[in-house]
PQR file with spaces between the fields and no chain letter, atoms N, CA, C, O and H, PARSE charges and radii, in Angstrom:
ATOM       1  N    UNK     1       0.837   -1.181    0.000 -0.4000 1.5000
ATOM       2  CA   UNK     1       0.000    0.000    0.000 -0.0000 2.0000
ATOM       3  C    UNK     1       0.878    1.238    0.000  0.5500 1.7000
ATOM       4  O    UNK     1       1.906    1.326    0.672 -0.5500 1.4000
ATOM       5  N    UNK     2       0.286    2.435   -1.003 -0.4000 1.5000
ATOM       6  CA   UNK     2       1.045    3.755   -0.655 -0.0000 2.0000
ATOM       7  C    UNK     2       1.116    4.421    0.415  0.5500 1.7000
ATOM       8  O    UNK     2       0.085    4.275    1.071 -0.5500 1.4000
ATOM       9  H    UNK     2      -0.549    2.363   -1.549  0.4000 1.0000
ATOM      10  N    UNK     3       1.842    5.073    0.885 -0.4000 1.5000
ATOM      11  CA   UNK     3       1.133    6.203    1.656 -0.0000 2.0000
ATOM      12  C    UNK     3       0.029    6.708    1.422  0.5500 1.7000
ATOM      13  O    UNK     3      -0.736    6.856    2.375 -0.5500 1.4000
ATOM      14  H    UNK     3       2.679    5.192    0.352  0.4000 1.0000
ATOM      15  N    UNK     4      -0.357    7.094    0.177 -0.4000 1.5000
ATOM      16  CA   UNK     4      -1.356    8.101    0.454 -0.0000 2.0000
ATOM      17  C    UNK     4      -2.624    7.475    0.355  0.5500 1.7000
ATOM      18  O    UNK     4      -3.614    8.186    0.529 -0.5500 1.4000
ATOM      19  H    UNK     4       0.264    6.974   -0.597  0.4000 1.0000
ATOM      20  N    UNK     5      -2.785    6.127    0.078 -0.4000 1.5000
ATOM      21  CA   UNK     5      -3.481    4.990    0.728 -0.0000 2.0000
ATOM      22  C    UNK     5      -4.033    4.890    1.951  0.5500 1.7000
ATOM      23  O    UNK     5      -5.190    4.964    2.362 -0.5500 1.4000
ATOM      24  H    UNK     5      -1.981    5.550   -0.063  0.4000 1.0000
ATOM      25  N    UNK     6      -3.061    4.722    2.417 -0.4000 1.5000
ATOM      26  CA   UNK     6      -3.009    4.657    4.041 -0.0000 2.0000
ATOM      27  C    UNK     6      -3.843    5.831    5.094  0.5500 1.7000
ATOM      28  O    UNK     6      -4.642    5.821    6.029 -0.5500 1.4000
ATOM      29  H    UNK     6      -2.120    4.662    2.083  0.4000 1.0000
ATOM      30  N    UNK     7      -2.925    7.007    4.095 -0.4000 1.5000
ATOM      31  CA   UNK     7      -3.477    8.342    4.952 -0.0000 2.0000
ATOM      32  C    UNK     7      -4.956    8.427    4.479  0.5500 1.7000
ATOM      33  O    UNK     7      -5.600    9.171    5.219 -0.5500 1.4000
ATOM      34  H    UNK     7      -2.275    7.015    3.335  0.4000 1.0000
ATOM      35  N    UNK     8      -5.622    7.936    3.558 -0.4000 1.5000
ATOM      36  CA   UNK     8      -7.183    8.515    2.949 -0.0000 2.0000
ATOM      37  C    UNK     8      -7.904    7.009    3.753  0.5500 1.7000
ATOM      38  O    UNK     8      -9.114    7.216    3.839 -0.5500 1.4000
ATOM      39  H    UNK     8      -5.098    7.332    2.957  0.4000 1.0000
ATOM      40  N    UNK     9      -7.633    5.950    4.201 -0.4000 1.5000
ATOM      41  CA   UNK     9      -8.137    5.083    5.118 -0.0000 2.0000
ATOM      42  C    UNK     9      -8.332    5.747    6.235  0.5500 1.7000
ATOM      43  O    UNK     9      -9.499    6.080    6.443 -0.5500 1.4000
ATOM      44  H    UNK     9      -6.650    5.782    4.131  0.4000 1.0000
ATOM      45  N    UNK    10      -7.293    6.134    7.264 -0.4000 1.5000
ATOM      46  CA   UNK    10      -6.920    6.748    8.108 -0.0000 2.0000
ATOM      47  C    UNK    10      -7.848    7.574    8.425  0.5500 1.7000
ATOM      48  O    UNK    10      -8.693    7.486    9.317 -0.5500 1.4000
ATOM      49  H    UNK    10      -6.345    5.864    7.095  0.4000 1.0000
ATOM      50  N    UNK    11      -7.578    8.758    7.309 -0.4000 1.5000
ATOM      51  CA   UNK    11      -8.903    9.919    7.429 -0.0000 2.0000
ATOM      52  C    UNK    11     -10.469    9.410    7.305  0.5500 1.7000
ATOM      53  O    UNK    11     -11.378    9.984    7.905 -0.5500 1.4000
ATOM      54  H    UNK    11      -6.891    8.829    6.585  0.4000 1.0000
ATOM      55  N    UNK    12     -10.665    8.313    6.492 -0.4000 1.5000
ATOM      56  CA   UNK    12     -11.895    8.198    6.086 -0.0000 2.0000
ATOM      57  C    UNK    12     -12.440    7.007    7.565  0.5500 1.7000
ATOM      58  O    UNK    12     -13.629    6.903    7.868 -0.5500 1.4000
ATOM      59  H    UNK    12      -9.927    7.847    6.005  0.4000 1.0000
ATOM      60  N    UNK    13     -11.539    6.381    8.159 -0.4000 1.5000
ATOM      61  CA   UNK    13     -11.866    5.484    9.457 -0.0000 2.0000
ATOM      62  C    UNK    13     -11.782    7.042   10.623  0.5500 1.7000
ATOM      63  O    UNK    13     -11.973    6.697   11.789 -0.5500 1.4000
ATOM      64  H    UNK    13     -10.574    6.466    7.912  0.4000 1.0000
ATOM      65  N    UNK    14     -11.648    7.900   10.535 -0.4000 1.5000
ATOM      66  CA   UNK    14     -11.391    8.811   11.550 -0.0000 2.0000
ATOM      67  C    UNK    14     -12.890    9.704   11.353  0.5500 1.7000
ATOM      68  O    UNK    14     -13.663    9.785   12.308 -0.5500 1.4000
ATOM      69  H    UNK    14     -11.493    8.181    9.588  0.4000 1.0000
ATOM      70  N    UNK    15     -13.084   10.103   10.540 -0.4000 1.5000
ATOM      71  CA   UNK    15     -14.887   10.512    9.708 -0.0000 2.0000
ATOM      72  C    UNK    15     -15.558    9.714   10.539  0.5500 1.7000
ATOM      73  O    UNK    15     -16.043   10.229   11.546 -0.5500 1.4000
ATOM      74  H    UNK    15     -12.456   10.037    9.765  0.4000 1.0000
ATOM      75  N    UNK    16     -15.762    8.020   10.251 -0.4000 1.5000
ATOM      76  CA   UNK    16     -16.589    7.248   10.345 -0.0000 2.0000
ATOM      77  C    UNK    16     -16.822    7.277   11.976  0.5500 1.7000
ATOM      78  O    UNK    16     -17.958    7.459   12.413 -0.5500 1.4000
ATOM      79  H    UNK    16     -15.367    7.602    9.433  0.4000 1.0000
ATOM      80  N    UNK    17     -15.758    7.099   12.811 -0.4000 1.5000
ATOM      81  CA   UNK    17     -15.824    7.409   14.344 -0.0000 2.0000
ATOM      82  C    UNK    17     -16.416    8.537   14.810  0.5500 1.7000
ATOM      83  O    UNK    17     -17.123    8.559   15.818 -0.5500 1.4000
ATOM      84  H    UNK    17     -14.835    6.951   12.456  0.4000 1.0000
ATOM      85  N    UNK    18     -16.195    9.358   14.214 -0.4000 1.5000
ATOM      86  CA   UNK    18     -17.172   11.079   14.348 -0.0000 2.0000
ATOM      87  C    UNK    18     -18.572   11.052   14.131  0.5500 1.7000
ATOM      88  O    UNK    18     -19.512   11.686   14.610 -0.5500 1.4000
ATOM      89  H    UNK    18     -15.621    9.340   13.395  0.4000 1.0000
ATOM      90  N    UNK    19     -18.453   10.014   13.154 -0.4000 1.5000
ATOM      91  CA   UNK    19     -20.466    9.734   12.844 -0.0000 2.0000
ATOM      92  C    UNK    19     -20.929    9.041   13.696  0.5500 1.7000
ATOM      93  O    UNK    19     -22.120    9.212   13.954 -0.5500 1.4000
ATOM      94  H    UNK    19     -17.689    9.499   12.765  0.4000 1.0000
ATOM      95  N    UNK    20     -20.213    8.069   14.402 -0.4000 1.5000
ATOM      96  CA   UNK    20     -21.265    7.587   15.368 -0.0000 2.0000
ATOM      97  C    UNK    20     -20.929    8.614   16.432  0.5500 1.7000
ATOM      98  O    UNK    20     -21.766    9.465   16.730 -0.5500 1.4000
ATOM      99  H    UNK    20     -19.245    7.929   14.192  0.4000 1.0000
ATOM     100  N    UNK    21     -20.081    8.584   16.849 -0.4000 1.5000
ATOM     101  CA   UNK    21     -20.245   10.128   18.637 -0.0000 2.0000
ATOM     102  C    UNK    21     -21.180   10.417   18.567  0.5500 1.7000
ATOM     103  O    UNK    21     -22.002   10.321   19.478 -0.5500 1.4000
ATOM     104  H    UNK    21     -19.400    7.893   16.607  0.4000 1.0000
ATOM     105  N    UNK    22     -21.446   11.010   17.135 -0.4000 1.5000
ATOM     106  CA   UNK    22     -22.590   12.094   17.247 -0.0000 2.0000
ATOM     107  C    UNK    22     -24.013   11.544   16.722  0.5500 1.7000
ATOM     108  O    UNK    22     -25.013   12.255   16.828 -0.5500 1.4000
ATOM     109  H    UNK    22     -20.778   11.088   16.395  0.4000 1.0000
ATOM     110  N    UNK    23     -24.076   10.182   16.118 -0.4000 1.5000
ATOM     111  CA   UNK    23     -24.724    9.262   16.055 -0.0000 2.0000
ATOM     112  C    UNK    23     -25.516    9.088   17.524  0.5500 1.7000
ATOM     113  O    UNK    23     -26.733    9.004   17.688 -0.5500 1.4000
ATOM     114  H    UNK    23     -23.264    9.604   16.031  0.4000 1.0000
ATOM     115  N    UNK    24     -24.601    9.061   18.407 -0.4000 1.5000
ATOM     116  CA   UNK    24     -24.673    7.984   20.150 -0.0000 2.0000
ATOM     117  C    UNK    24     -25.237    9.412   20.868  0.5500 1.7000
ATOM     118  O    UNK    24     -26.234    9.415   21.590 -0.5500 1.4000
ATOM     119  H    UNK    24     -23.612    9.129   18.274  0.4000 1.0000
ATOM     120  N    UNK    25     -24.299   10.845   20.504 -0.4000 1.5000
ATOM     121  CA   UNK    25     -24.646   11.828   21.198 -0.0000 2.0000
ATOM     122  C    UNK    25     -26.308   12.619   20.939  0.5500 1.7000
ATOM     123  O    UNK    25     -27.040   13.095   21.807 -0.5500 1.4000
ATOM     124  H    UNK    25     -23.488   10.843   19.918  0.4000 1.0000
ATOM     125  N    UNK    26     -26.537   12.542   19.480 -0.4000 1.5000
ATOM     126  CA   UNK    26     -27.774   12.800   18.993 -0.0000 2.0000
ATOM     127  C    UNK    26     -28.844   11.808   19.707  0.5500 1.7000
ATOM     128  O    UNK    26     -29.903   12.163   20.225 -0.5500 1.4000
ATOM     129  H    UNK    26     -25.943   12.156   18.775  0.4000 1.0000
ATOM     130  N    UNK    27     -28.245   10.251   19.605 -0.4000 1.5000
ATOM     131  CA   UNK    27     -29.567    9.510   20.318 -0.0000 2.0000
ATOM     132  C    UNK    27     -29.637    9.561   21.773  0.5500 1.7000
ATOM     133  O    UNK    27     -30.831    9.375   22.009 -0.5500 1.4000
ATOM     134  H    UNK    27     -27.385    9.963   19.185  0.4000 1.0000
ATOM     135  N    UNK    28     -28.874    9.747   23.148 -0.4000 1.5000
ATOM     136  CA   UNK    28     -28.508    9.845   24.304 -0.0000 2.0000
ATOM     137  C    UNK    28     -29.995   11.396   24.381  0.5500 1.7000
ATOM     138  O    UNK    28     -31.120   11.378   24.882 -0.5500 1.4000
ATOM     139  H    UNK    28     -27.905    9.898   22.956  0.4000 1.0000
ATOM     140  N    UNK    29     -29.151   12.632   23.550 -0.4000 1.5000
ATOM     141  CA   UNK    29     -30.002   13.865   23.791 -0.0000 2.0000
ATOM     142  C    UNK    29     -31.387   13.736   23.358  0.5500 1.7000
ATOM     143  O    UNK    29     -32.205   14.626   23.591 -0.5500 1.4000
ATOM     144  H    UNK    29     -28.237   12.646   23.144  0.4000 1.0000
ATOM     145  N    UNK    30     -31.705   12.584   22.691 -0.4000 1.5000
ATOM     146  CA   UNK    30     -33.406   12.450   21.992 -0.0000 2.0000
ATOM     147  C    UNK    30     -33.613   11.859   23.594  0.5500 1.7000
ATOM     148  O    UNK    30     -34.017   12.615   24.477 -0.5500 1.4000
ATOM     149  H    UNK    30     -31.040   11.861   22.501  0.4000 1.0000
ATOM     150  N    UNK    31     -33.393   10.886   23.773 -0.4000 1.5000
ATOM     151  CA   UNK    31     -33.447    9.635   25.136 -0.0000 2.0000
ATOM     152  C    UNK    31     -34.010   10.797   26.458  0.5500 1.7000
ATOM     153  O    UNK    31     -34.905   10.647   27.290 -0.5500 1.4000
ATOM     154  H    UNK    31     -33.065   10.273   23.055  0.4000 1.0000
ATOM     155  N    UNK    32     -33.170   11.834   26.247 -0.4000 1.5000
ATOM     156  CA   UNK    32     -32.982   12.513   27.464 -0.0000 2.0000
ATOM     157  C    UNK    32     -33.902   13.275   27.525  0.5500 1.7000
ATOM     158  O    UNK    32     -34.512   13.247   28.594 -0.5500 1.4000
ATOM     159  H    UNK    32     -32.443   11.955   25.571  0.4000 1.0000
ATOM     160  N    UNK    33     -34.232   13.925   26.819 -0.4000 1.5000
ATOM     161  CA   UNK    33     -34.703   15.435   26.308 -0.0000 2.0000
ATOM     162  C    UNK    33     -36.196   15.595   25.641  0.5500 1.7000
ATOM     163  O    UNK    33     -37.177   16.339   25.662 -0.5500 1.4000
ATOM     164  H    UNK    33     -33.737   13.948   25.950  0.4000 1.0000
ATOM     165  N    UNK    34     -35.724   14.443   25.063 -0.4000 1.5000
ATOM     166  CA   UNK    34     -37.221   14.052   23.954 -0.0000 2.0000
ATOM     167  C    UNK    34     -36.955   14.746   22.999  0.5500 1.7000
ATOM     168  O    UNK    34     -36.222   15.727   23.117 -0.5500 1.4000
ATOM     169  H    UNK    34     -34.927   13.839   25.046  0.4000 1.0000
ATOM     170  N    UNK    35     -37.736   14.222   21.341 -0.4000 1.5000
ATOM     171  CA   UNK    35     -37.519   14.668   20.170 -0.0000 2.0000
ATOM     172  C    UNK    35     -38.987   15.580   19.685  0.5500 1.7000
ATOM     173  O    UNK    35     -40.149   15.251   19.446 -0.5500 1.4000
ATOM     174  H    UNK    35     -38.332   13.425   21.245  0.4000 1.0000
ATOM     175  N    UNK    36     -38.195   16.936   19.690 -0.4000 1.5000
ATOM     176  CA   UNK    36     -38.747   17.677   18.868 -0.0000 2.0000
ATOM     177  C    UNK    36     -39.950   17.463   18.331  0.5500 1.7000
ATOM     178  O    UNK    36     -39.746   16.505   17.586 -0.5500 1.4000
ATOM     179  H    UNK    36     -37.251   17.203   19.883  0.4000 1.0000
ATOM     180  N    UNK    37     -41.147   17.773   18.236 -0.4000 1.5000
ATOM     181  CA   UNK    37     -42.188   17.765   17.401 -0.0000 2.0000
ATOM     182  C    UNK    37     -43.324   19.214   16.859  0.5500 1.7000
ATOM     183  O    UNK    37     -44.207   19.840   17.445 -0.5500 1.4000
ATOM     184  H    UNK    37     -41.313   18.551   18.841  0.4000 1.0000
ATOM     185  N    UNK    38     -42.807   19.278   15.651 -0.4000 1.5000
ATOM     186  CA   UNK    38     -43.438   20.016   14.547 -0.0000 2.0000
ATOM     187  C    UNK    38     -44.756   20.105   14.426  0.5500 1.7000
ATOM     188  O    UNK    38     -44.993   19.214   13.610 -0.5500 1.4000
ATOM     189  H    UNK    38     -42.089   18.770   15.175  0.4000 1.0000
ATOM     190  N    UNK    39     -46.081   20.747   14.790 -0.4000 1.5000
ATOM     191  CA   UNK    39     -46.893   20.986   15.009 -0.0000 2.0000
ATOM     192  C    UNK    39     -47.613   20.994   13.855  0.5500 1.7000
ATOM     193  O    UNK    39     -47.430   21.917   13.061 -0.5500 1.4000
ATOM     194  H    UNK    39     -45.889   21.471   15.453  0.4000 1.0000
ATOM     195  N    UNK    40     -48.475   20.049   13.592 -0.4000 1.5000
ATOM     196  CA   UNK    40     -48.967   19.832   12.190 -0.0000 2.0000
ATOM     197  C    UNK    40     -50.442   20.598   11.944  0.5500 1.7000
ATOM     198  O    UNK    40     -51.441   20.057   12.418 -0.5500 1.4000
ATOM     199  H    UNK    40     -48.624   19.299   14.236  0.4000 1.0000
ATOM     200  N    UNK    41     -50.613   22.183   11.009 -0.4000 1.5000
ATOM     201  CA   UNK    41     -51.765   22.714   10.974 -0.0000 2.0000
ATOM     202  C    UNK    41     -53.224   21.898   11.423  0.5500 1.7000
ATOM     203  O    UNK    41     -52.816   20.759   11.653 -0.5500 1.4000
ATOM     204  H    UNK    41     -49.802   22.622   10.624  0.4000 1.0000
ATOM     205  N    UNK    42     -54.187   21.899   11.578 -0.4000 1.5000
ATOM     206  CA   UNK    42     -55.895   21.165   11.841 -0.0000 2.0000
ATOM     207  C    UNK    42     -56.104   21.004   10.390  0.5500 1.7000
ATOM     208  O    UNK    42     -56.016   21.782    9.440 -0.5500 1.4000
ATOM     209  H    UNK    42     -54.519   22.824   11.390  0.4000 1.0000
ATOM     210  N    UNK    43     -56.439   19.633   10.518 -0.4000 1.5000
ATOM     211  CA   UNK    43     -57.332   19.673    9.043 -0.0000 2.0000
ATOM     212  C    UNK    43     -58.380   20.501    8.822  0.5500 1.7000
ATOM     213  O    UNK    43     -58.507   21.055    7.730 -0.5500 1.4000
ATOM     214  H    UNK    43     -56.510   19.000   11.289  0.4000 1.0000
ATOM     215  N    UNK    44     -59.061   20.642    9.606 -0.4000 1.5000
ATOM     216  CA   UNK    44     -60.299   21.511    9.632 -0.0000 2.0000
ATOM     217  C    UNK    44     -60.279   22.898    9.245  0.5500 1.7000
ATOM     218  O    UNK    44     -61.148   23.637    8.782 -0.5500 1.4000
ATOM     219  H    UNK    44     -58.959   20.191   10.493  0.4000 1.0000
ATOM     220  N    UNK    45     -59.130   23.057    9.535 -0.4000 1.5000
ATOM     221  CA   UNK    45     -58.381   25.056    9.895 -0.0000 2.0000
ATOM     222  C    UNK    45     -58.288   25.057    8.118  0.5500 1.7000
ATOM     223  O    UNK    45     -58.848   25.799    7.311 -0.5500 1.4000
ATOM     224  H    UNK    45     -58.424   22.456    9.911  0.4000 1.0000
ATOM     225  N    UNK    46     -57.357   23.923    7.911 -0.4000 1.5000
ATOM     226  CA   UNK    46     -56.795   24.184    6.506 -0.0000 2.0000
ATOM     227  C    UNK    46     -57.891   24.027    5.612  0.5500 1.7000
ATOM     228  O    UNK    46     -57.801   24.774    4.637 -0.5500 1.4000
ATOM     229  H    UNK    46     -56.903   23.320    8.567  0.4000 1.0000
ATOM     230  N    UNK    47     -59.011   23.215    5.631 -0.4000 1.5000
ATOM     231  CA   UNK    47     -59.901   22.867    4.649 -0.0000 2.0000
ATOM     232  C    UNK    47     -60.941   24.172    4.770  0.5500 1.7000
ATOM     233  O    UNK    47     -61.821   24.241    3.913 -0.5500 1.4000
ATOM     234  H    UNK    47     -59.084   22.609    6.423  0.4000 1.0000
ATOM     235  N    UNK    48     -60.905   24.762    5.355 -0.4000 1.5000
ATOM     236  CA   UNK    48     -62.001   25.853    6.034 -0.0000 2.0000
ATOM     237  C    UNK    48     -61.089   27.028    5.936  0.5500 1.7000
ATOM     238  O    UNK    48     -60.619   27.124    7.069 -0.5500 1.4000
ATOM     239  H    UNK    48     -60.190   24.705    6.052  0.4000 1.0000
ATOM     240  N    UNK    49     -60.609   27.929    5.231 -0.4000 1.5000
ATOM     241  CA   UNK    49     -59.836   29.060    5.397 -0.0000 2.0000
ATOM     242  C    UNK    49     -61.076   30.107    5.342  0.5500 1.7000
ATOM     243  O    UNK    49     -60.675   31.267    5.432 -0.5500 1.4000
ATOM     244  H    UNK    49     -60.990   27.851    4.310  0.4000 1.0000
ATOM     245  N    UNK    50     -62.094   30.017    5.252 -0.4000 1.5000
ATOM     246  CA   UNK    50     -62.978   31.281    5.082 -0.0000 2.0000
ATOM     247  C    UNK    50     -63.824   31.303    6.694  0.5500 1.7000
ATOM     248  O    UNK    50     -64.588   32.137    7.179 -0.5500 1.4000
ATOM     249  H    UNK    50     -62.420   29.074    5.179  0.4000 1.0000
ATOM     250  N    UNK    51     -63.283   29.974    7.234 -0.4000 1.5000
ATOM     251  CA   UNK    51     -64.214   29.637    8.474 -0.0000 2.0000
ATOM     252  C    UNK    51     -63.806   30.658    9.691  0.5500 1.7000
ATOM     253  O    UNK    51     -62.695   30.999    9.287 -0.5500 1.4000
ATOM     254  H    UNK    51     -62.662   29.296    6.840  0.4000 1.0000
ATOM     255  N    UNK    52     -63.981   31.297   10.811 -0.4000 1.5000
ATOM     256  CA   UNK    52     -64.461   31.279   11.839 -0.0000 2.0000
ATOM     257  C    UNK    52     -62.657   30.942   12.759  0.5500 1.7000
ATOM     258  O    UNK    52     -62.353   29.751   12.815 -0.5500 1.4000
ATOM     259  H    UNK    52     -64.884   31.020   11.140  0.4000 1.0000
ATOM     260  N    UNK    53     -61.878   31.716   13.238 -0.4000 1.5000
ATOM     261  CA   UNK    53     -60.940   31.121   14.056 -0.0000 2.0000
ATOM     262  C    UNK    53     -61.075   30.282   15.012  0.5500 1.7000
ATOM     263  O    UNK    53     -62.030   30.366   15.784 -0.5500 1.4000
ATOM     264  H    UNK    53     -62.125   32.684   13.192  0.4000 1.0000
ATOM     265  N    UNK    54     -59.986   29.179   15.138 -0.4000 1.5000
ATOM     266  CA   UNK    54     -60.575   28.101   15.770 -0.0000 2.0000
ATOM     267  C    UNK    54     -60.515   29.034   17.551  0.5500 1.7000
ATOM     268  O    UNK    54     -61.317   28.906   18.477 -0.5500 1.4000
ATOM     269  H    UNK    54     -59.210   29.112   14.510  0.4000 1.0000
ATOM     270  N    UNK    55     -59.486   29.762   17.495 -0.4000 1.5000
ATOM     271  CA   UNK    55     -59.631   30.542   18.993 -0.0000 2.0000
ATOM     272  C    UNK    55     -61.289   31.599   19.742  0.5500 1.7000
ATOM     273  O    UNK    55     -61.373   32.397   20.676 -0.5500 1.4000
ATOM     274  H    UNK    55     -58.835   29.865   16.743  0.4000 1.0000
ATOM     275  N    UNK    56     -62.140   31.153   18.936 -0.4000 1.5000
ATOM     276  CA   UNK    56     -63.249   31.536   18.854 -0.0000 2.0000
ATOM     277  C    UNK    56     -64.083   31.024   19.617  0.5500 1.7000
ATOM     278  O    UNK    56     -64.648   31.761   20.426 -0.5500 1.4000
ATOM     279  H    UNK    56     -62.071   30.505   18.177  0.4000 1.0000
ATOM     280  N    UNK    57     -64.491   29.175   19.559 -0.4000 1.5000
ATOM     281  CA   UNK    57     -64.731   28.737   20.082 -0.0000 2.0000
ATOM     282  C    UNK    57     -64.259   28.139   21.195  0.5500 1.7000
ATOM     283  O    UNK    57     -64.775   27.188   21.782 -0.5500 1.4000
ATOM     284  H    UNK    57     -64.032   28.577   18.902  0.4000 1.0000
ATOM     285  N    UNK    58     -63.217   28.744   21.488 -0.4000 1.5000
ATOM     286  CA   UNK    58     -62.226   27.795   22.766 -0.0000 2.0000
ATOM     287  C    UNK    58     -62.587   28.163   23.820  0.5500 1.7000
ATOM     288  O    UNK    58     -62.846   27.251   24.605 -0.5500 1.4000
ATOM     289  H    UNK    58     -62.797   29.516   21.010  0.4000 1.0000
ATOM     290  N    UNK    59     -62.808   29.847   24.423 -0.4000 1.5000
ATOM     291  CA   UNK    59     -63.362   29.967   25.703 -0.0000 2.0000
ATOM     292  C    UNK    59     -64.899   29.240   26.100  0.5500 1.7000
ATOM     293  O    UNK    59     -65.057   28.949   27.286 -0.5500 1.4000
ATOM     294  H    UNK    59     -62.598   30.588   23.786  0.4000 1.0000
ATOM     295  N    UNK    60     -65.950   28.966   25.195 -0.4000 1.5000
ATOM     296  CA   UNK    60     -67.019   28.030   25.784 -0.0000 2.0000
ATOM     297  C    UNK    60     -66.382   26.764   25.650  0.5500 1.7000
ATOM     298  O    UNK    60     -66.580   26.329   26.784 -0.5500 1.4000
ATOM     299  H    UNK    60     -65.821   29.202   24.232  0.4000 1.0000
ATOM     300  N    UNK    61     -65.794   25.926   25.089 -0.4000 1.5000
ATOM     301  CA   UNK    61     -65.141   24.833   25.362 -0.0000 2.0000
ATOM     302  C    UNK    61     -64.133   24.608   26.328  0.5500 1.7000
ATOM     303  O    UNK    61     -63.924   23.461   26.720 -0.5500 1.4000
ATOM     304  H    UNK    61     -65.633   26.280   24.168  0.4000 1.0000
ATOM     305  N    UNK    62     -63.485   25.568   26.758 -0.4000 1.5000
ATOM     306  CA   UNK    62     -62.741   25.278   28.562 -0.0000 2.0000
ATOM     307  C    UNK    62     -63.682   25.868   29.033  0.5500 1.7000
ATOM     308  O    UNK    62     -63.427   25.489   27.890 -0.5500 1.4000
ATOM     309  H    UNK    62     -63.655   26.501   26.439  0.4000 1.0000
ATOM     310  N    UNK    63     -64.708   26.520   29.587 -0.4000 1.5000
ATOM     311  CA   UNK    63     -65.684   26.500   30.316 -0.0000 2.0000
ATOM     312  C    UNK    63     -66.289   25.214   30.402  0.5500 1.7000
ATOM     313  O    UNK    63     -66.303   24.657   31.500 -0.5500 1.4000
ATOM     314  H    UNK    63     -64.915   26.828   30.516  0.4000 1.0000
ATOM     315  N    UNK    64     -66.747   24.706   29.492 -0.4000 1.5000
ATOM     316  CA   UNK    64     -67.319   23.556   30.010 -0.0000 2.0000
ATOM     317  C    UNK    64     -66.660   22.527   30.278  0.5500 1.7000
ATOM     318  O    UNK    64     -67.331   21.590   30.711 -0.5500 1.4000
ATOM     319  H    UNK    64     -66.736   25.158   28.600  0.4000 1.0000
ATOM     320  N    UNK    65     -65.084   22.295   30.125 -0.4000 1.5000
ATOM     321  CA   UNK    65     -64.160   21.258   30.290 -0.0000 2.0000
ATOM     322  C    UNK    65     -64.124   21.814   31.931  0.5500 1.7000
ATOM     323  O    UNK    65     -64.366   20.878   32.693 -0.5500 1.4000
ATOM     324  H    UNK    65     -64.539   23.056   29.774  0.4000 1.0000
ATOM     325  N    UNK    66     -63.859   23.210   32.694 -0.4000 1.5000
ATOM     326  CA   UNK    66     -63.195   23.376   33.935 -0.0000 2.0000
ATOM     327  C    UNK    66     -64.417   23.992   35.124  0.5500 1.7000
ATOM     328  O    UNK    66     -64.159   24.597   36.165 -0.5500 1.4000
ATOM     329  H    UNK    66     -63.662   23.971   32.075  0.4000 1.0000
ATOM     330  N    UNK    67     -65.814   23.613   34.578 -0.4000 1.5000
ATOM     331  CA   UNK    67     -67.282   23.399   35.162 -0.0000 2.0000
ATOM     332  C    UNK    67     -66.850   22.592   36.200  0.5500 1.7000
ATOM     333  O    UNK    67     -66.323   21.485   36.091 -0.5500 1.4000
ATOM     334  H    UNK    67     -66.024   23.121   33.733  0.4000 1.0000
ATOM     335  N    UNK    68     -67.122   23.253   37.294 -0.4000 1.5000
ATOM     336  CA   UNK    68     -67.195   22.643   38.536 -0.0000 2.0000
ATOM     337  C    UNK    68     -67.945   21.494   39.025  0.5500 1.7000
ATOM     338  O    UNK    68     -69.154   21.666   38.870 -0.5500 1.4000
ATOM     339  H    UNK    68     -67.550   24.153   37.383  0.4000 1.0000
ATOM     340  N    UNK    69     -67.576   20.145   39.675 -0.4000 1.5000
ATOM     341  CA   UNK    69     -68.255   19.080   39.881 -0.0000 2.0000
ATOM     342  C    UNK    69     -69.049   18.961   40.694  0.5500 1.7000
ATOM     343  O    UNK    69     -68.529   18.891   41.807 -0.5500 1.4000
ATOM     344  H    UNK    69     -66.594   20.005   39.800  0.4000 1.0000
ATOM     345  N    UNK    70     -70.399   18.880   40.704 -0.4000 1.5000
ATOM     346  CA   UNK    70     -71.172   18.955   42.030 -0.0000 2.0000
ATOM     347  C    UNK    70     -71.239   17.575   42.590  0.5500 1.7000
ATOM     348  O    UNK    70     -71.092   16.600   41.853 -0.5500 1.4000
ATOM     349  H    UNK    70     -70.821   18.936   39.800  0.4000 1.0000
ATOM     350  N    UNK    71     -71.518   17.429   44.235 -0.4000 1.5000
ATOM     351  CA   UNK    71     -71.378   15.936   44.781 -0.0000 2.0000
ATOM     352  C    UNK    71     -72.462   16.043   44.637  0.5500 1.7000
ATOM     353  O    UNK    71     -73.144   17.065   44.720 -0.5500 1.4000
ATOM     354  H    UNK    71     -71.637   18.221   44.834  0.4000 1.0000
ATOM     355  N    UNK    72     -72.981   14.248   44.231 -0.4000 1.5000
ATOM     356  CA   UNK    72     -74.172   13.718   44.806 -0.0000 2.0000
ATOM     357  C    UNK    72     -74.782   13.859   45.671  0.5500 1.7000
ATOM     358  O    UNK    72     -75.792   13.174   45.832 -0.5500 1.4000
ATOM     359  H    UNK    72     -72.426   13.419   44.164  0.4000 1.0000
């Protein structure tokens, strides 16, 4: 083998060790932390653009979700 064989193994086995660290370090910080999640528009919102904001109906809907329980 040449040298410069050797040295482009070398470098390219030295890469490959860097991908997992950060392979191991990326999955450790998901493990830990939890992964990110992207908030996907309402179907409803999107199919309805002429409709009514959905923040419209939300104060009578936590009203009746935080309606006080009466005892039996």
């Amino acid at each position: 083998m040449s040298e410069l064989t050797l040295l482009l193994l070398r470098i390219g086995f030295l890469v490959l060790m860097w991908a997992f660290v950060f392979s191991v370090v990326y999955s450790l910080r998901a493990d830990l932390f939890g992964v990110k999640v992207r908030r996907m528009p309402d179907a409803a919102a999107a199919a309805a653009p002429g409709a009514a904001p959905a923040g419209a109906a939300a104060p009578a809907a936590a009203a009746a979700v935080t309606a006080p329980v009466t005892p039996a």
